[in-house]
Amino acid sequence: MNIILLSGGSGKRLWPLSNDVRSKQFIKIFKDEDGTYESMVQRMYGKIKKIDKDATVTIATSKSQISAIHNQIGTEVGISVEPCRRDTFPAIALATSYLVDVMGVDPSEPVVVCPVDPYVDDDYFEALKNLSDQAAKGEANLVLMGIEPTYPSEKYGYIIPKTKDNTSDVETFKEKPTVEVAKDYISKGALWNGGVFAYKLSYVLDRAHELIDFTDYQDLFSKYETLEKISFDYAVVEKENKIQVLRFAGEWKDLGTWNTLTEAMTENVVGKGVMNDTCEGVHILNELNVPIIAMGLHDVVISASPEGILVSDKEQSSYIKPYVDGIDQQIMFAEKSWGSYQVMDVEPEAMTIKVILNPGHSMNYHSHKNRDEVWVVLAGTGRTIVDGMEQNIAPGDVITMSAGCRHTVFADTELKLVEVQLGTDISVEDKQKFELE
């Protein structure tokens, strides 16, 4: 089975746990079978591999998310990188070309495209397999998943099937309606359009060549910035007559807001937090190393991270985006392919960061033009290379690097450092990478 997972967006409606670097799909809030917490992307990837261990999974995403993907699910997953945002049709066309030209998948094979971040049960993944199998038959050019609606929602478009069969040709599509119109659609057997569909790779490649002048994946990638911003629905779905829909009646939730996200949580407190018996419908998600106490609250979400603190009525939390847009934010936490970092303190000419490197990983060999750095080893063992000189490091060791000095660090065990950056122009752009000889 071939699957393209669409992983985009900044998830500002889930601030302060999500930001421009860590989108909502990377927040670890779902308890796994072994009691550890996992994110949406980890949950989705793990379930796909459980249903089909040989599945070829490709994540269509931006460059800023690559490190978090590698950190959370490893380097085996395929990644189709969007050089810039160009809506869903260019992203899906690029990922489809990636599968054929880079991964060597036969164009006659089917592929399933779905968002990376819905909350679903195991039967959803069986449905993805059924979707792929139906697309392989070639009875239709597109096969959509139609989700049985549980209420008249204004948030989703609707699919009107021709019959009540489990698999049906599609009569028509309806845009996001009002609640009253949605009730009418549902009474006529309409299904939610959750953005899940399947097709043979050659089909979308043909559509892409009709709209874009390109030869292969590399050519399409190089021209990506010039492409028209256009949705897959508008470019492909609305112009296609041979479309089928498969009904899906299992659990499916779009976890785009704190209100919907907390509905899917199996516990009311993640992190350090307590609430008294008079609290009802309260959820605490705390990434800080300080306790949160809630008393006498109803239907409230409390979320705390190095980015900030949110205390909100759950229904009102859906309207957070313009307030987040108005904040002058600095990224305070990010996951990298080698580990993670958290900004602890910011001064006019200094920044203090806690860095955690995963065992067996290292930073790039690099230098900074405008800042000095001091590393203090808190825990773990490893080694540093500073201007070609290598030394082993252990807790208590201090390593100093002047501006222009080339340096890196390797972790033998999990390695925790405090990094102090000193300079008048501290910037993430001030970094030059080198090959380590």
Coordinates of C-alpha atoms in Angstrom, one line a residue:
M1 CA 0.0 0.0 0.0
N2 CA 1.2 3.5 -0.9
I3 CA 0.2 6.4 1.3
I4 CA 0.8 10.1 1.1
L5 CA 0.3 11.9 4.4
L6 CA -0.4 15.6 4.1
S7 CA 1.5 17.4 7.0
G8 CA 1.1 21.2 6.7
G9 CA 0.1 24.2 8.7
S10 CA 1.4 25.8 11.9
G11 CA -1.5 24.8 14.1
K12 CA -1.9 28.2 15.7
R13 CA -5.3 27.2 17.1
L14 CA -3.4 24.9 19.4
W15 CA -1.0 27.6 20.8
P16 CA 1.1 27.5 22.9
L17 CA 1.9 23.9 22.3
S18 CA 2.1 24.4 18.5
N19 CA 4.1 27.1 16.6
D20 CA 5.6 27.7 13.2
V21 CA 8.2 25.0 13.8
R22 CA 6.2 22.5 15.8
S23 CA 2.8 22.0 14.3
K24 CA -0.1 20.3 16.1
Q25 CA 0.7 16.9 14.7
F26 CA 3.9 16.7 16.7
I27 CA 2.4 17.4 20.1
K28 CA 2.7 14.3 22.3
I29 CA -0.6 14.0 24.2
F30 CA -1.9 10.5 23.3
K31 CA -1.0 7.7 25.7
D32 CA 0.3 4.6 23.9
E33 CA -0.2 1.0 24.9
D34 CA 3.0 1.1 27.0
G35 CA 2.0 4.3 28.8
T36 CA 4.3 6.7 26.9
Y37 CA 2.9 9.7 25.1
E38 CA 2.9 9.9 21.3
S39 CA 1.9 12.5 18.8
M40 CA -0.6 12.5 15.9
V41 CA 2.1 11.7 13.4
Q42 CA 3.6 8.9 15.5
R43 CA 0.1 7.5 16.0
M44 CA -0.8 7.6 12.3
Y45 CA 2.5 6.2 11.1
G46 CA 2.5 3.4 13.6
K47 CA -1.1 2.3 12.9
I48 CA -0.4 2.3 9.1
K49 CA 2.7 0.1 9.6
K50 CA 0.6 -2.2 11.9
I51 CA -2.0 -2.8 9.2
D52 CA 0.6 -3.1 6.4
K53 CA 4.2 -3.4 7.5
D54 CA 5.4 -3.1 3.9
A55 CA 3.4 0.2 3.3
T56 CA 5.3 2.9 1.5
V57 CA 4.6 6.0 3.5
T58 CA 5.5 9.5 2.1
I59 CA 4.9 12.6 4.1
A60 CA 4.3 15.8 2.1
T61 CA 5.5 18.6 4.2
S62 CA 7.6 21.8 4.5
K63 CA 11.3 22.0 5.2
S64 CA 10.7 23.3 8.7
Q65 CA 9.0 20.0 9.7
I66 CA 11.7 17.5 8.5
S67 CA 13.7 17.5 11.7
A68 CA 10.6 16.8 13.9
I69 CA 9.5 14.0 11.5
H70 CA 12.9 12.3 11.7
N71 CA 13.0 12.8 15.5
Q72 CA 9.6 11.2 16.0
I73 CA 9.4 8.4 13.5
G74 CA 12.9 8.0 12.2
T75 CA 14.5 8.3 8.7
E76 CA 12.8 5.3 7.0
V77 CA 9.8 7.4 6.0
G78 CA 9.8 9.1 2.6
I79 CA 9.5 12.9 2.6
S80 CA 8.3 15.1 -0.2
V81 CA 9.5 18.6 0.6
E82 CA 7.5 21.6 -0.6
P83 CA 10.0 24.4 -1.2
C84 CA 7.1 26.8 -0.4
R85 CA 3.4 26.7 0.2
R86 CA 1.3 26.3 -3.0
D87 CA -1.9 24.6 -1.7
T88 CA -2.9 21.0 -2.0
F89 CA -2.8 20.3 -5.7
P90 CA 0.9 21.2 -6.2
A91 CA 1.8 19.4 -3.0
I92 CA 0.0 16.2 -4.0
A93 CA 1.4 16.4 -7.6
L94 CA 4.9 16.8 -6.2
A95 CA 4.5 13.8 -3.8
T96 CA 3.0 11.7 -6.6
S97 CA 6.0 12.4 -8.8
Y98 CA 8.3 11.7 -5.9
L99 CA 6.8 8.2 -5.5
V100 CA 7.3 7.4 -9.2
D101 CA 10.6 9.2 -10.0
V102 CA 12.4 8.9 -6.7
M103 CA 11.0 5.9 -5.0
G104 CA 10.5 3.9 -8.2
V105 CA 6.8 3.0 -7.6
D106 CA 5.0 1.7 -10.7
P107 CA 2.6 4.4 -12.0
S108 CA -0.1 1.9 -12.3
E109 CA -0.2 1.3 -8.6
P110 CA -2.8 3.1 -6.4
V111 CA -2.0 5.6 -3.6
V112 CA -4.1 6.9 -0.7
V113 CA -3.8 10.5 0.3
C114 CA -5.0 11.6 3.7
P115 CA -4.3 14.3 6.4
V116 CA -1.7 13.3 9.0
D117 CA -3.7 14.6 12.0
P118 CA -7.3 13.1 12.4
Y119 CA -8.1 11.2 15.5
V120 CA -9.3 7.7 14.4
D121 CA -9.6 4.1 15.5
D122 CA -8.1 1.0 13.9
D123 CA -11.0 0.5 11.5
Y124 CA -10.0 3.8 9.8
F125 CA -6.7 2.1 8.7
E126 CA -8.6 -0.9 7.4
A127 CA -10.7 1.6 5.4
L128 CA -7.6 3.1 3.9
K129 CA -6.6 -0.3 2.7
N130 CA -10.1 -0.8 1.2
L131 CA -9.8 2.6 -0.5
S132 CA -6.5 1.5 -2.1
D133 CA -7.9 -1.8 -3.2
Q134 CA -11.0 0.0 -4.8
A135 CA -8.7 2.5 -6.6
A136 CA -6.7 -0.5 -8.0
K137 CA -9.8 -1.9 -9.7
G138 CA -9.9 1.1 -12.1
E139 CA -13.7 1.5 -11.9
A140 CA -13.2 5.2 -11.1
N141 CA -10.3 7.7 -11.5
L142 CA -10.9 8.9 -7.9
V143 CA -12.2 7.0 -4.9
L144 CA -13.1 9.2 -1.9
M145 CA -13.7 8.3 1.7
G146 CA -17.2 9.5 2.7
I147 CA -17.5 9.9 6.5
E148 CA -20.9 9.2 8.0
P149 CA -21.8 12.6 9.6
T150 CA -22.6 12.5 13.4
Y151 CA -24.1 16.1 13.4
P152 CA -24.9 18.9 10.9
S153 CA -21.5 20.5 10.7
E154 CA -20.5 23.8 9.0
K155 CA -16.9 22.8 8.9
Y156 CA -16.9 20.1 6.2
G157 CA -17.9 19.9 2.6
Y158 CA -20.4 17.1 1.7
I159 CA -20.4 14.3 -0.8
I160 CA -23.8 13.2 -2.2
P161 CA -23.7 9.5 -3.3
K162 CA -25.9 8.2 -6.0
T163 CA -26.9 5.1 -3.9
K164 CA -26.9 3.9 -0.3
D165 CA -24.5 1.1 -1.1
N166 CA -21.2 0.9 0.8
T167 CA -19.4 1.8 -2.5
S168 CA -21.3 4.2 -4.8
D169 CA -20.7 6.6 -7.7
V170 CA -20.8 10.3 -6.6
E171 CA -23.8 12.4 -7.6
T172 CA -22.3 15.8 -6.7
F173 CA -20.3 17.7 -4.1
K174 CA -21.5 20.5 -1.8
E175 CA -19.4 23.3 -0.3
K176 CA -19.4 23.9 3.5
P177 CA -23.0 24.8 4.3
T178 CA -25.0 26.5 7.1
V179 CA -26.2 24.2 9.8
E180 CA -29.8 24.2 8.4
V181 CA -28.5 23.3 4.9
A182 CA -26.3 20.6 6.4
K183 CA -29.4 19.0 8.0
D184 CA -31.0 18.9 4.6
Y185 CA -27.9 17.3 3.1
I186 CA -27.7 14.7 5.8
S187 CA -31.4 13.8 5.4
K188 CA -30.6 13.0 1.7
G189 CA -27.7 10.7 2.7
A190 CA -24.8 13.1 2.3
L191 CA -21.4 12.2 3.7
W192 CA -18.6 14.4 5.1
N193 CA -15.7 15.0 2.8
G194 CA -12.7 14.5 5.1
G195 CA -10.0 15.0 2.4
V196 CA -9.2 11.3 2.1
F197 CA -9.0 9.7 -1.3
A198 CA -7.2 7.3 -3.6
Y199 CA -6.1 7.1 -7.2
K200 CA -3.7 5.4 -9.5
L201 CA -0.4 7.4 -9.6
S202 CA -0.6 7.7 -13.4
Y203 CA -3.9 9.6 -13.1
V204 CA -2.6 12.5 -11.1
L205 CA 0.6 12.6 -13.0
D206 CA -1.4 13.0 -16.2
R207 CA -3.5 15.7 -14.7
A208 CA -0.3 17.5 -13.4
H209 CA 1.3 17.4 -16.9
E210 CA -1.9 18.9 -18.3
L211 CA -1.6 21.9 -16.0
I212 CA 2.1 22.2 -15.5
D213 CA 5.0 22.1 -17.9
F214 CA 7.5 19.7 -16.3
T215 CA 9.5 16.5 -17.1
D216 CA 10.1 14.7 -13.8
Y217 CA 10.2 15.2 -10.0
Q218 CA 13.4 17.3 -10.0
D219 CA 12.1 19.6 -12.7
L220 CA 8.8 20.0 -10.9
F221 CA 10.6 20.7 -7.6
S222 CA 12.8 23.4 -9.3
K223 CA 9.7 25.1 -10.7
Y224 CA 7.6 24.7 -7.6
E225 CA 7.8 28.4 -6.5
T226 CA 6.3 29.5 -9.9
L227 CA 3.2 27.2 -9.6
E228 CA -0.3 28.5 -9.2
K229 CA -1.8 28.2 -5.7
I230 CA -4.7 25.9 -6.3
S231 CA -6.5 23.2 -4.2
F232 CA -6.7 19.6 -5.3
D233 CA -10.5 19.8 -5.1
Y234 CA -10.6 22.7 -7.6
A235 CA -7.9 21.5 -9.9
V236 CA -8.9 17.8 -10.1
V237 CA -12.0 16.7 -8.1
E238 CA -14.5 19.2 -9.5
K239 CA -13.5 18.4 -13.1
E240 CA -13.6 14.6 -12.8
N241 CA -16.7 12.6 -13.7
K242 CA -15.6 9.1 -12.8
I243 CA -15.6 9.3 -8.9
Q244 CA -16.7 6.8 -6.3
V245 CA -17.2 7.1 -2.6
L246 CA -16.7 4.5 0.1
R247 CA -18.7 5.0 3.3
F248 CA -16.8 5.1 6.6
A249 CA -18.9 5.0 9.8
G250 CA -16.0 4.6 12.3
E251 CA -14.6 7.3 14.7
W252 CA -13.1 10.3 12.9
K253 CA -12.3 13.6 14.5
D254 CA -10.6 16.7 13.1
L255 CA -8.4 17.8 16.0
G256 CA -8.0 21.4 14.9
T257 CA -8.9 23.2 18.1
W258 CA -8.4 22.7 21.8
N259 CA -12.1 21.9 22.1
T260 CA -11.9 19.0 19.7
L261 CA -8.5 17.9 20.8
T262 CA -9.5 17.5 24.5
E263 CA -12.5 15.4 23.4
A264 CA -10.0 12.8 22.1
M265 CA -7.8 12.8 25.2
T266 CA -8.0 9.8 27.5
E267 CA -7.0 11.7 30.6
N268 CA -7.6 15.2 31.9
V269 CA -4.0 16.1 33.0
V270 CA -0.8 15.8 30.9
G271 CA 2.3 17.0 32.8
K272 CA 2.3 18.6 36.2
G273 CA -1.2 19.5 37.1
V274 CA -3.9 18.9 39.7
M275 CA -7.6 20.0 40.0
N276 CA -10.1 19.8 42.8
D277 CA -13.4 18.0 42.8
T278 CA -15.4 21.0 41.8
C279 CA -13.7 21.1 38.3
E280 CA -15.8 19.7 35.5
G281 CA -14.7 19.3 31.9
V282 CA -11.3 20.8 32.6
H283 CA -8.1 19.7 30.8
I284 CA -4.5 20.6 31.7
L285 CA -1.6 20.2 29.3
N286 CA 1.6 21.4 30.9
E287 CA 5.1 21.2 29.3
L288 CA 6.7 23.4 32.0
N289 CA 8.5 22.0 35.0
V290 CA 6.2 23.9 37.4
P291 CA 2.8 22.7 38.7
I292 CA -0.6 24.1 37.6
I293 CA -3.5 23.9 40.0
A294 CA -7.1 24.4 38.8
M295 CA -10.1 24.9 41.2
G296 CA -13.8 25.4 40.5
L297 CA -13.5 25.6 36.8
H298 CA -15.9 24.3 34.1
D299 CA -15.2 23.5 30.5
V300 CA -11.8 25.1 30.5
V301 CA -8.5 24.2 28.8
I302 CA -5.2 25.2 30.5
S303 CA -2.1 24.8 28.3
A304 CA 1.4 25.8 29.2
S305 CA 4.7 25.6 27.3
P306 CA 7.9 27.7 26.9
E307 CA 5.9 29.6 24.2
G308 CA 3.3 30.9 26.7
I309 CA 0.2 30.0 28.8
L310 CA -3.4 29.7 27.6
V311 CA -6.4 29.7 29.9
S312 CA -9.6 29.5 27.9
D313 CA -13.2 28.4 27.8
K314 CA -13.1 25.5 25.4
E315 CA -15.6 26.9 23.0
Q316 CA -13.9 30.2 22.9
S317 CA -10.5 28.5 22.3
S318 CA -11.5 28.1 18.6
Y319 CA -11.1 31.8 18.1
I320 CA -7.5 32.1 19.3
K321 CA -5.7 32.5 15.9
P322 CA -5.9 36.3 15.5
Y323 CA -4.6 36.8 19.1
V324 CA -1.6 34.5 18.4
D325 CA -0.9 36.3 15.1
G326 CA -0.7 39.5 17.2
I327 CA 2.1 38.2 19.5
D328 CA 5.7 38.8 18.6
Q329 CA 6.9 35.3 19.1
Q330 CA 10.3 33.7 19.3
I331 CA 10.5 29.9 18.9
M332 CA 11.2 28.7 22.4
F333 CA 11.1 24.9 21.8
A334 CA 11.8 22.8 18.7
E335 CA 12.5 19.1 17.9
K336 CA 15.4 18.5 15.6
S337 CA 16.6 15.3 13.8
W338 CA 19.3 14.9 16.5
G339 CA 17.2 15.8 19.6
S340 CA 15.5 19.0 20.9
Y341 CA 16.2 22.4 22.3
Q342 CA 14.4 24.7 24.7
V343 CA 15.2 28.4 25.2
M344 CA 15.6 29.1 28.9
D345 CA 16.5 32.8 28.9
V346 CA 16.9 35.7 26.5
E347 CA 18.9 38.8 27.2
P348 CA 19.9 41.7 24.8
E349 CA 23.3 40.1 24.1
A350 CA 22.9 36.5 25.4
M351 CA 20.6 33.5 25.0
T352 CA 20.6 30.4 27.2
I353 CA 19.4 27.1 25.7
K354 CA 18.9 23.6 27.1
V355 CA 19.9 21.1 24.4
I356 CA 19.2 17.3 24.5
L357 CA 20.9 15.1 21.9
N358 CA 19.6 11.6 21.3
P359 CA 22.1 8.7 21.7
G360 CA 24.1 8.1 18.5
H361 CA 23.3 11.5 17.1
S362 CA 25.2 14.7 16.5
M363 CA 24.9 18.3 15.4
N364 CA 26.2 19.5 12.0
Y365 CA 29.8 20.6 11.9
H366 CA 29.3 24.4 11.8
S367 CA 30.4 27.9 12.9
H368 CA 28.9 31.2 13.7
K369 CA 30.1 34.6 12.5
N370 CA 28.6 36.9 15.1
R371 CA 28.5 35.0 18.4
D372 CA 30.6 33.0 20.9
E373 CA 29.3 29.9 22.6
V374 CA 29.8 28.1 25.9
W375 CA 28.6 24.6 26.4
V376 CA 28.1 23.1 29.9
V377 CA 27.6 19.3 30.1
L378 CA 24.7 18.4 32.5
A379 CA 24.3 14.7 31.9
G380 CA 25.4 11.9 29.6
T381 CA 28.7 11.3 27.7
G382 CA 29.9 12.0 24.2
R383 CA 32.6 13.9 22.4
T384 CA 33.2 17.3 20.8
I385 CA 35.2 18.4 17.8
V386 CA 36.4 22.0 18.0
D387 CA 38.4 23.3 15.0
G388 CA 39.5 19.7 14.3
M389 CA 40.4 18.8 17.9
E390 CA 38.4 16.0 19.4
Q391 CA 37.8 15.4 23.2
N392 CA 35.5 13.2 25.3
I393 CA 33.0 15.0 27.4
A394 CA 31.1 14.1 30.7
P395 CA 29.0 16.0 33.2
G396 CA 30.6 19.1 34.5
D397 CA 32.8 19.7 31.4
V398 CA 32.8 23.2 29.9
I399 CA 33.5 23.8 26.2
T400 CA 34.1 27.3 24.8
M401 CA 33.9 28.3 21.1
S402 CA 34.8 31.8 19.8
A403 CA 33.0 33.3 16.8
G404 CA 34.2 31.6 13.6
C405 CA 35.2 28.5 15.4
R406 CA 34.1 25.2 13.7
H407 CA 32.4 22.8 16.1
T408 CA 30.1 19.9 16.7
V409 CA 29.1 17.4 19.4
F410 CA 28.4 13.7 19.3
A411 CA 26.2 11.9 21.9
D412 CA 27.2 8.4 23.1
T413 CA 24.3 8.3 25.5
E414 CA 21.5 10.8 25.9
L415 CA 23.4 14.1 26.3
K416 CA 22.1 17.2 28.0
L417 CA 23.8 20.5 27.6
V418 CA 23.3 24.1 28.5
E419 CA 24.4 26.3 25.6
V420 CA 25.0 30.0 26.2
Q421 CA 25.2 32.2 23.1
L422 CA 27.0 35.5 23.5
G423 CA 26.9 38.4 20.9
T424 CA 25.2 41.5 19.7
D425 CA 23.6 39.8 16.7
I426 CA 22.3 36.4 17.8
S427 CA 20.3 34.9 14.9
V428 CA 19.3 31.4 13.7
E429 CA 20.5 32.5 10.2
D430 CA 24.1 33.0 11.6
K431 CA 25.2 29.4 10.8
Q432 CA 27.7 28.0 8.2
K433 CA 27.9 24.3 7.7
F434 CA 31.1 22.3 6.9
E435 CA 32.0 18.8 5.9
L436 CA 33.7 16.9 8.7
E437 CA 37.0 15.5 7.5

